[in-house]
Amino acid sequence: MMLSKKTKYAIQALLILAELSSEKPVLIADIAQKGRIPKKFLEQILVELKNNNYLVSKKGQGGGYNLKKHPKDIALGPI
């Protein structure tokens, strides 16, 4: 089965968030750099993941993204 680039990046972003996030939100720039994902494309993917209840976001200073659920509770199939 072939996965689209968008799907691959979404999975990669979730894996990076699982690795990096604790209580502190992770910046888009950090996810983009670590995953070598174009930042503008990543922004669209993260918004979509947030709208589908995979992520929560915080705006402003100290803002960024965190997983909404524990990593073991996220199924990759629906992505």
mmCIF file of the C-alpha atoms, coordinates in Angstrom:
data_MODEL
# 
_entry.id   MODEL 
# 
loop_
_atom_site.group_PDB 
_atom_site.id 
_atom_site.type_symbol 
_atom_site.label_atom_id 
_atom_site.label_alt_id 
_atom_site.label_comp_id 
_atom_site.label_asym_id 
_atom_site.label_entity_id 
_atom_site.label_seq_id 
_atom_site.pdbx_PDB_ins_code 
_atom_site.Cartn_x 
_atom_site.Cartn_y 
_atom_site.Cartn_z 
_atom_site.occupancy 
_atom_site.B_iso_or_equiv 
_atom_site.pdbx_formal_charge 
_atom_site.auth_seq_id 
_atom_site.auth_comp_id 
_atom_site.auth_asym_id 
_atom_site.auth_atom_id 
_atom_site.pdbx_PDB_model_num 
ATOM 1  C CA . MET A 1 1  ? 0.000  0.000  0.000  1.00 0.00 ? 1  MET A CA 1 
ATOM 2  C CA . MET A 1 2  ? 1.307  3.431  -0.933 1.00 0.00 ? 2  MET A CA 1 
ATOM 3  C CA . LEU A 1 3  ? 0.993  6.237  1.567  1.00 0.00 ? 3  LEU A CA 1 
ATOM 4  C CA . SER A 1 4  ? 0.769  9.846  0.451  1.00 0.00 ? 4  SER A CA 1 
ATOM 5  C CA . LYS A 1 5  ? 3.500  12.262 1.450  1.00 0.00 ? 5  LYS A CA 1 
ATOM 6  C CA . LYS A 1 6  ? 0.935  14.029 3.638  1.00 0.00 ? 6  LYS A CA 1 
ATOM 7  C CA . THR A 1 7  ? 0.155  10.788 5.498  1.00 0.00 ? 7  THR A CA 1 
ATOM 8  C CA . LYS A 1 8  ? 3.846  9.968  5.933  1.00 0.00 ? 8  LYS A CA 1 
ATOM 9  C CA . TYR A 1 9  ? 4.509  13.435 7.325  1.00 0.00 ? 9  TYR A CA 1 
ATOM 10 C CA . ALA A 1 10 ? 1.483  13.186 9.649  1.00 0.00 ? 10 ALA A CA 1 
ATOM 11 C CA . ILE A 1 11 ? 2.724  9.888  11.075 1.00 0.00 ? 11 ILE A CA 1 
ATOM 12 C CA . GLN A 1 12 ? 6.244  11.277 11.365 1.00 0.00 ? 12 GLN A CA 1 
ATOM 13 C CA . ALA A 1 13 ? 4.946  14.376 13.199 1.00 0.00 ? 13 ALA A CA 1 
ATOM 14 C CA . LEU A 1 14 ? 2.971  12.195 15.625 1.00 0.00 ? 14 LEU A CA 1 
ATOM 15 C CA . LEU A 1 15 ? 6.059  10.092 16.317 1.00 0.00 ? 15 LEU A CA 1 
ATOM 16 C CA . ILE A 1 16 ? 8.142  13.205 16.943 1.00 0.00 ? 16 ILE A CA 1 
ATOM 17 C CA . LEU A 1 17 ? 5.478  14.576 19.289 1.00 0.00 ? 17 LEU A CA 1 
ATOM 18 C CA . ALA A 1 18 ? 5.353  11.258 21.128 1.00 0.00 ? 18 ALA A CA 1 
ATOM 19 C CA . GLU A 1 19 ? 9.113  11.448 21.562 1.00 0.00 ? 19 GLU A CA 1 
ATOM 20 C CA . LEU A 1 20 ? 9.408  15.147 22.460 1.00 0.00 ? 20 LEU A CA 1 
ATOM 21 C CA . SER A 1 21 ? 6.251  16.153 24.217 1.00 0.00 ? 21 SER A CA 1 
ATOM 22 C CA . SER A 1 22 ? 5.898  15.863 27.911 1.00 0.00 ? 22 SER A CA 1 
ATOM 23 C CA . GLU A 1 23 ? 3.983  18.678 29.498 1.00 0.00 ? 23 GLU A CA 1 
ATOM 24 C CA . LYS A 1 24 ? 5.596  21.384 27.406 1.00 0.00 ? 24 LYS A CA 1 
ATOM 25 C CA . PRO A 1 25 ? 4.128  22.035 23.939 1.00 0.00 ? 25 PRO A CA 1 
ATOM 26 C CA . VAL A 1 26 ? 6.410  21.388 20.964 1.00 0.00 ? 26 VAL A CA 1 
ATOM 27 C CA . LEU A 1 27 ? 6.966  24.175 18.441 1.00 0.00 ? 27 LEU A CA 1 
ATOM 28 C CA . ILE A 1 28 ? 6.101  23.644 14.780 1.00 0.00 ? 28 ILE A CA 1 
ATOM 29 C CA . ALA A 1 29 ? 9.641  24.723 13.874 1.00 0.00 ? 29 ALA A CA 1 
ATOM 30 C CA . ASP A 1 30 ? 11.107 21.988 16.090 1.00 0.00 ? 30 ASP A CA 1 
ATOM 31 C CA . ILE A 1 31 ? 8.884  19.301 14.553 1.00 0.00 ? 31 ILE A CA 1 
ATOM 32 C CA . ALA A 1 32 ? 9.670  20.546 11.031 1.00 0.00 ? 32 ALA A CA 1 
ATOM 33 C CA . GLN A 1 33 ? 13.409 20.564 11.676 1.00 0.00 ? 33 GLN A CA 1 
ATOM 34 C CA . LYS A 1 34 ? 13.555 17.172 13.377 1.00 0.00 ? 34 LYS A CA 1 
ATOM 35 C CA . GLY A 1 35 ? 11.353 15.531 10.741 1.00 0.00 ? 35 GLY A CA 1 
ATOM 36 C CA . ARG A 1 36 ? 12.737 17.489 7.784  1.00 0.00 ? 36 ARG A CA 1 
ATOM 37 C CA . ILE A 1 37 ? 9.185  18.445 6.908  1.00 0.00 ? 37 ILE A CA 1 
ATOM 38 C CA . PRO A 1 38 ? 8.417  21.705 5.054  1.00 0.00 ? 38 PRO A CA 1 
ATOM 39 C CA . LYS A 1 39 ? 7.034  24.047 7.733  1.00 0.00 ? 39 LYS A CA 1 
ATOM 40 C CA . LYS A 1 40 ? 4.071  25.405 5.728  1.00 0.00 ? 40 LYS A CA 1 
ATOM 41 C CA . PHE A 1 41 ? 2.955  21.889 4.767  1.00 0.00 ? 41 PHE A CA 1 
ATOM 42 C CA . LEU A 1 42 ? 3.430  20.736 8.366  1.00 0.00 ? 42 LEU A CA 1 
ATOM 43 C CA . GLU A 1 43 ? 1.221  23.581 9.645  1.00 0.00 ? 43 GLU A CA 1 
ATOM 44 C CA . GLN A 1 44 ? -1.655 22.306 7.465  1.00 0.00 ? 44 GLN A CA 1 
ATOM 45 C CA . ILE A 1 45 ? -1.114 18.724 8.621  1.00 0.00 ? 45 ILE A CA 1 
ATOM 46 C CA . LEU A 1 46 ? -1.035 19.681 12.311 1.00 0.00 ? 46 LEU A CA 1 
ATOM 47 C CA . VAL A 1 47 ? -4.274 21.675 12.004 1.00 0.00 ? 47 VAL A CA 1 
ATOM 48 C CA . GLU A 1 48 ? -5.927 18.671 10.386 1.00 0.00 ? 48 GLU A CA 1 
ATOM 49 C CA . LEU A 1 49 ? -4.618 16.347 13.121 1.00 0.00 ? 49 LEU A CA 1 
ATOM 50 C CA . LYS A 1 50 ? -5.917 18.804 15.735 1.00 0.00 ? 50 LYS A CA 1 
ATOM 51 C CA . ASN A 1 51 ? -9.339 18.958 14.049 1.00 0.00 ? 51 ASN A CA 1 
ATOM 52 C CA . ASN A 1 52 ? -9.454 15.143 14.150 1.00 0.00 ? 52 ASN A CA 1 
ATOM 53 C CA . ASN A 1 53 ? -8.697 15.059 17.896 1.00 0.00 ? 53 ASN A CA 1 
ATOM 54 C CA . TYR A 1 54 ? -5.129 13.773 17.744 1.00 0.00 ? 54 TYR A CA 1 
ATOM 55 C CA . LEU A 1 55 ? -3.517 16.990 19.010 1.00 0.00 ? 55 LEU A CA 1 
ATOM 56 C CA . VAL A 1 56 ? -4.091 19.957 21.260 1.00 0.00 ? 56 VAL A CA 1 
ATOM 57 C CA . SER A 1 57 ? -2.489 23.324 20.648 1.00 0.00 ? 57 SER A CA 1 
ATOM 58 C CA . LYS A 1 58 ? -1.550 26.288 22.741 1.00 0.00 ? 58 LYS A CA 1 
ATOM 59 C CA . LYS A 1 59 ? -1.090 29.746 21.249 1.00 0.00 ? 59 LYS A CA 1 
ATOM 60 C CA . GLY A 1 60 ? 1.346  32.448 22.241 1.00 0.00 ? 60 GLY A CA 1 
ATOM 61 C CA . GLN A 1 61 ? 4.604  32.283 24.136 1.00 0.00 ? 61 GLN A CA 1 
ATOM 62 C CA . GLY A 1 62 ? 5.294  28.757 25.326 1.00 0.00 ? 62 GLY A CA 1 
ATOM 63 C CA . GLY A 1 63 ? 2.795  27.514 22.764 1.00 0.00 ? 63 GLY A CA 1 
ATOM 64 C CA . GLY A 1 64 ? 2.937  24.630 20.349 1.00 0.00 ? 64 GLY A CA 1 
ATOM 65 C CA . TYR A 1 65 ? 1.405  21.189 19.973 1.00 0.00 ? 65 TYR A CA 1 
ATOM 66 C CA . ASN A 1 66 ? 0.965  18.171 22.224 1.00 0.00 ? 66 ASN A CA 1 
ATOM 67 C CA . LEU A 1 67 ? -0.648 14.804 21.682 1.00 0.00 ? 67 LEU A CA 1 
ATOM 68 C CA . LYS A 1 68 ? -4.219 14.730 22.922 1.00 0.00 ? 68 LYS A CA 1 
ATOM 69 C CA . LYS A 1 69 ? -3.958 11.073 23.968 1.00 0.00 ? 69 LYS A CA 1 
ATOM 70 C CA . HIS A 1 70 ? -1.183 8.875  25.272 1.00 0.00 ? 70 HIS A CA 1 
ATOM 71 C CA . PRO A 1 71 ? 0.878  7.579  22.300 1.00 0.00 ? 71 PRO A CA 1 
ATOM 72 C CA . LYS A 1 72 ? -0.163 3.958  22.903 1.00 0.00 ? 72 LYS A CA 1 
ATOM 73 C CA . ASP A 1 73 ? -3.808 4.999  22.533 1.00 0.00 ? 73 ASP A CA 1 
ATOM 74 C CA . ILE A 1 74 ? -3.336 6.421  19.025 1.00 0.00 ? 74 ILE A CA 1 
ATOM 75 C CA . ALA A 1 75 ? -4.133 4.089  16.136 1.00 0.00 ? 75 ALA A CA 1 
ATOM 76 C CA . LEU A 1 76 ? -2.357 4.964  12.900 1.00 0.00 ? 76 LEU A CA 1 
ATOM 77 C CA . GLY A 1 77 ? -4.894 3.216  10.672 1.00 0.00 ? 77 GLY A CA 1 
ATOM 78 C CA . PRO A 1 78 ? -7.412 6.092  10.525 1.00 0.00 ? 78 PRO A CA 1 
ATOM 79 C CA . ILE A 1 79 ? -4.675 8.592  9.673  1.00 0.00 ? 79 ILE A CA 1 
# 
